[in-house]
Short mmCIF file of C-alpha atoms and ligand atoms in Angstrom, two decimals:
data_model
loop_
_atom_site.label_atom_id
_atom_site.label_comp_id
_atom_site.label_asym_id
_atom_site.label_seq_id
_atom_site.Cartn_x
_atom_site.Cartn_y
_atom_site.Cartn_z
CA UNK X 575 0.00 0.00 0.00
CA UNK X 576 1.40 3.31 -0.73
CA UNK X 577 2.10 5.24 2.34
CA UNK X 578 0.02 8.26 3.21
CA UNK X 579 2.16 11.04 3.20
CA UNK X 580 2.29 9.90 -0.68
CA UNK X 581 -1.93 9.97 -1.01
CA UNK X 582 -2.20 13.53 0.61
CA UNK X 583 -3.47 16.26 -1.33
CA UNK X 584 0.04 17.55 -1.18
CA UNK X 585 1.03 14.72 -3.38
CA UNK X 586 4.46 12.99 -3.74
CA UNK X 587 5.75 16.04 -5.88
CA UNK X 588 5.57 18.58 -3.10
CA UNK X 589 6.25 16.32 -0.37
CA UNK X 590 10.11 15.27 -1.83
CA UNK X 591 10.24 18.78 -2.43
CA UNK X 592 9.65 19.86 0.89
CA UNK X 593 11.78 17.09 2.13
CA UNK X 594 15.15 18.50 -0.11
CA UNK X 595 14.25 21.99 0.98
CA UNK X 596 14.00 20.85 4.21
CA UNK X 597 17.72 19.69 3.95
CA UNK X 598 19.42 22.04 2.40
CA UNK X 599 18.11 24.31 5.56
CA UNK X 600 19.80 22.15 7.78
CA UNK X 601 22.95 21.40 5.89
CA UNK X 602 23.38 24.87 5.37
CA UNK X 603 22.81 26.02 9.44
CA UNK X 604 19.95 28.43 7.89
CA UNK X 605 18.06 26.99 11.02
CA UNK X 606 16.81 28.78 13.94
CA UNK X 607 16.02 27.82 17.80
CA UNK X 608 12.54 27.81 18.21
CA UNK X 609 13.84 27.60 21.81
CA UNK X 610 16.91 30.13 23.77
CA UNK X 611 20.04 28.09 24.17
CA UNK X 612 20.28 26.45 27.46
CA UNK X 613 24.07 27.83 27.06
CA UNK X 614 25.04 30.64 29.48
CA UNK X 615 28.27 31.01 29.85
CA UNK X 616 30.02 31.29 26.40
CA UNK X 617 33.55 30.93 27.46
CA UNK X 618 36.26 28.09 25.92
CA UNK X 619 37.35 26.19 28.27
CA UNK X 620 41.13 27.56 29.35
CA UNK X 621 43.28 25.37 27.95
CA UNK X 622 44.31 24.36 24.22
CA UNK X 623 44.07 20.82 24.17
CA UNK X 624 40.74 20.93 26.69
CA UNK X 625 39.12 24.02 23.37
CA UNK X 626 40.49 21.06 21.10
CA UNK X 627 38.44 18.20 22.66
CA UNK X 628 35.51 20.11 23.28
CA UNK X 629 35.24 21.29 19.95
CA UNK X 630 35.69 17.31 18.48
CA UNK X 631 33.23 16.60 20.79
CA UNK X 632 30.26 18.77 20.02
CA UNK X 633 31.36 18.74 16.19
CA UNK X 634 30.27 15.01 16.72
CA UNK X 635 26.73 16.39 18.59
CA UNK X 636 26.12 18.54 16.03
CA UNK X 637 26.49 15.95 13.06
CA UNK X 638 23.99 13.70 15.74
CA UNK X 639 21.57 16.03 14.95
CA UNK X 640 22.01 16.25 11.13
CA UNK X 641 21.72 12.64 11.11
CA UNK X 642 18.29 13.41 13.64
CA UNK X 643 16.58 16.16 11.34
CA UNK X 644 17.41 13.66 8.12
CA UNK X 645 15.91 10.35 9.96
CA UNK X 646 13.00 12.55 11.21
CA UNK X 647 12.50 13.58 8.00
CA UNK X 648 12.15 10.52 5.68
CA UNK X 649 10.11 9.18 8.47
CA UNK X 650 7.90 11.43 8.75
CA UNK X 651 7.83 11.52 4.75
CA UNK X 652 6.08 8.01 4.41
CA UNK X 653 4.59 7.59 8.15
CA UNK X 654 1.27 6.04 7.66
CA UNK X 655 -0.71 6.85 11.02
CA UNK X 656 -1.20 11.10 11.35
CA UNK X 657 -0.65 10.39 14.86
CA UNK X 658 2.78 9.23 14.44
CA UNK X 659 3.61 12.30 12.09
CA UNK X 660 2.67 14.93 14.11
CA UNK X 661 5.01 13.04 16.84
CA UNK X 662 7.80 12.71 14.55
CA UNK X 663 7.16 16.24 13.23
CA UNK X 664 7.32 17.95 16.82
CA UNK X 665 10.49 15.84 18.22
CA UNK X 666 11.84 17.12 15.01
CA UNK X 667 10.92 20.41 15.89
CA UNK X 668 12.75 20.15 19.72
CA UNK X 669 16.33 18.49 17.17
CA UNK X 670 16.36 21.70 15.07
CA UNK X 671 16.46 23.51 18.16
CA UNK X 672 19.69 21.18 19.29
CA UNK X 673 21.37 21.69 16.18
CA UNK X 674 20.61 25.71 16.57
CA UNK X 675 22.43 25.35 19.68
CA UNK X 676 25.39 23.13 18.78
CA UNK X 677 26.31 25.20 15.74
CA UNK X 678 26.38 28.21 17.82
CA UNK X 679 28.37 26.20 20.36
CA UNK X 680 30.56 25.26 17.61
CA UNK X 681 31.51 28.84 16.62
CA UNK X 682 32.07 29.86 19.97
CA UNK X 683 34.90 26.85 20.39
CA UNK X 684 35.89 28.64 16.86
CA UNK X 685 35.23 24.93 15.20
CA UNK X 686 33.53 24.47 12.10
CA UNK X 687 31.19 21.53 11.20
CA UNK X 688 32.19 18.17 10.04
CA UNK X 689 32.74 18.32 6.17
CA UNK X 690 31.06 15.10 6.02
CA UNK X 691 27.39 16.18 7.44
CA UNK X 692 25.86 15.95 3.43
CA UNK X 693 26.74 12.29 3.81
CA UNK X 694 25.42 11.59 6.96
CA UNK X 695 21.96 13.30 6.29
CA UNK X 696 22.22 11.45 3.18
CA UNK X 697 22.63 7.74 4.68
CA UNK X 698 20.49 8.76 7.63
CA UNK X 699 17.62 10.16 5.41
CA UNK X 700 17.77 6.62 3.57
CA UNK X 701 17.62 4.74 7.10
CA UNK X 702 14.68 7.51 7.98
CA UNK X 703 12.80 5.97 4.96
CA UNK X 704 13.57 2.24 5.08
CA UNK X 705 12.40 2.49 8.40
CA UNK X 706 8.94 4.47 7.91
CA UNK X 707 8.03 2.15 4.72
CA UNK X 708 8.82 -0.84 7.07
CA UNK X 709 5.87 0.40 9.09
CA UNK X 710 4.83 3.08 11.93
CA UNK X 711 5.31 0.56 14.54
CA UNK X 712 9.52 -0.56 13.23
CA UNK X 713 9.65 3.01 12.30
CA UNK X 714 8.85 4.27 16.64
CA UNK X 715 10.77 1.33 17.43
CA UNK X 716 13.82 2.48 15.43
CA UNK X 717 13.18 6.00 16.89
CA UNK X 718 13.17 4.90 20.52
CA UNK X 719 16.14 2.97 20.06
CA UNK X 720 17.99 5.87 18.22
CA UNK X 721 16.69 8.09 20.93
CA UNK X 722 18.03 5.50 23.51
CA UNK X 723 21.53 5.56 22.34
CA UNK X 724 21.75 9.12 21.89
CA UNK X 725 21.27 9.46 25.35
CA UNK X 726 24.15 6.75 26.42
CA UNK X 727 26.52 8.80 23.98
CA UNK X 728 25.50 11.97 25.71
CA UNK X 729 26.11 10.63 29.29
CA UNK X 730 29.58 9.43 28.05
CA UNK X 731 30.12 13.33 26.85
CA UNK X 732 29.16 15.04 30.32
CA UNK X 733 31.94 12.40 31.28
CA UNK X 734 34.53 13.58 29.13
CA UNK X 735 33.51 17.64 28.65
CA UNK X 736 36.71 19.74 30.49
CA UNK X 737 35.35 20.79 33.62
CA UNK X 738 35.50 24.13 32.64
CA UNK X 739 33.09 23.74 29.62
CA UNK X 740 29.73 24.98 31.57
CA UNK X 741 28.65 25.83 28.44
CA UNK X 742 28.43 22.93 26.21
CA UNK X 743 27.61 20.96 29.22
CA UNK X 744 24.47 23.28 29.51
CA UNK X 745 23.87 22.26 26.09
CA UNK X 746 24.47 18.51 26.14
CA UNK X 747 22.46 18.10 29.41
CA UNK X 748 19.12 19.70 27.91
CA UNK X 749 19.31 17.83 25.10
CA UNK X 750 19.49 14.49 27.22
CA UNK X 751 16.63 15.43 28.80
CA UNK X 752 14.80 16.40 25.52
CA UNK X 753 16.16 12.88 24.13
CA UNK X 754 14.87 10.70 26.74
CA UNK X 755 11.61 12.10 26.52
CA UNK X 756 11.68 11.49 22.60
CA UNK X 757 12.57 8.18 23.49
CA UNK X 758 9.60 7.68 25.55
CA UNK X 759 6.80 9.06 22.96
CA UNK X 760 8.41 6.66 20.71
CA UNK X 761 7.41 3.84 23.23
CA UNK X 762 4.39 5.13 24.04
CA UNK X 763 3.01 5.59 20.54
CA UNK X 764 3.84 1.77 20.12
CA UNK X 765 7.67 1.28 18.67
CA UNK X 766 8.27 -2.28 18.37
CA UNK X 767 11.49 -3.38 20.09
CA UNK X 768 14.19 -4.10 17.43
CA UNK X 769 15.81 -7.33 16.91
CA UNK X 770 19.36 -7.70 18.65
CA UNK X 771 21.29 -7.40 15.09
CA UNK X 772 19.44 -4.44 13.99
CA UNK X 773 20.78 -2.63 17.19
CA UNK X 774 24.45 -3.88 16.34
CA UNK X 775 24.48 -2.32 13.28
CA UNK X 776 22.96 1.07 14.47
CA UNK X 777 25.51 0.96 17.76
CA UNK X 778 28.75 0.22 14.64
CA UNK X 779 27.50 2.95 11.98
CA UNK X 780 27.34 5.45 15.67
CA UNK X 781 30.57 4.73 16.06
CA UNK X 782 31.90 5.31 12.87
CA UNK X 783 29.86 8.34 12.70
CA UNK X 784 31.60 10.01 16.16
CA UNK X 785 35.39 8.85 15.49
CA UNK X 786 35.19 10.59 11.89
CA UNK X 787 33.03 13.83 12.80
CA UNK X 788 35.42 14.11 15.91
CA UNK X 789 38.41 14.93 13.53
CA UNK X 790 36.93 15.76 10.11
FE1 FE2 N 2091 18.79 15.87 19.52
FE1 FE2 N 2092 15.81 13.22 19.98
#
């Protein structure tokens, strides 16, 4: 059955379209926090090598929530249930303001982002729609577990942060919060819990996705 998004008076047309605009918003940083920045205190941390790890590290956060805007997206492209759009449309909504606030991060750490972000929304717009076309409930379940490691990588970055990075702490601890609860409407709109394998895979393409943005 064709999904909905594809039988709305919209039509396919205007949907892809909206989709590509949609992405060249975000890959350009033409997006703005619906939200202030949690960030307070916009010092670097003091010393060289603690400005150079916190920069690798939110570089990697910010190309998180590329890959989160593109996987939203293509979901929310070919999600069958209304319900389950407007979800995916307003967690969506709360990532754009995460990636507002890492890219302003970014600049004050005077770090770009990764060179490689086209590819990742790429790959993760393609998981976004494998996922939705495999059906609303794979498609929560996929979110929740997305959502779920997000939140493990995040604890592991309040971990490592310099001590005297308040402010990208401020910004990594909201967006925990904001993940978990993502997490949870995922589970509560009825996400199917993925097979072991499928998990694997996401946990290995994570990884390869934070050692690469860390540098590049
Ligand atoms: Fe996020
Ligand atoms: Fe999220």
């Amino acid at each position: 059955m064709m999904p909905s998004s594809f039988r709305n008076p919209a039509g396919p047309v205007d949907s892809l379209l909206s989709a590509l605009g949609e992405s060249l918003r975000t890959l350009s940083g033409a997006v703005s926090a619906s939200r202030p920045s949690p960030c307070t205190d916009r010092a670097a941390p003091g010393s060289s090598d603690d400005r150079t790890l916190s920069a690798g590290l939110m570089r990697v956060n910010h190309t998180g929530e590329i890959c989160a805007q593109a996987l939203y997206s293509g979901q929310a492209l070919v999600a069958r249930d209304p319900k389950v759009r407007v979800a995916l449309e307003s967690a969506a909504g709360e990532e754009r303001d995460h990636l507002a606030w890492c890219r302003e991060r970014l600049s004050d750490l005077d770090a770009r982002p990764s060179l490689l972000d086209p590819l990742w929304y790429a790959g993760s717009f393609a998981f976004g729609v494998a996922s939705g076309l495999a059906g609303d409930r794979w498609s929560l379940g996929f979110l929740s577990e997305t959502e779920a490691q997000v939140e493990r990588h995040l604890h592991g970055h309040l971990e490592r942060l310099p001590a005297d990075d308040l402010g990208s702490r401020q910004v990594v601890e909201k967006m925990r919060e904001d993940e978990i609860r993502h997490g949870a409407t995922g589970r509560a709109l009825g996400g199917a819990e993925l097979p072991g394998p499928v998990k694997a895979a996401m946990s290995v393409a994570s990884k390869v996705m934070t050692r690469t943005a860390f540098r590049v």
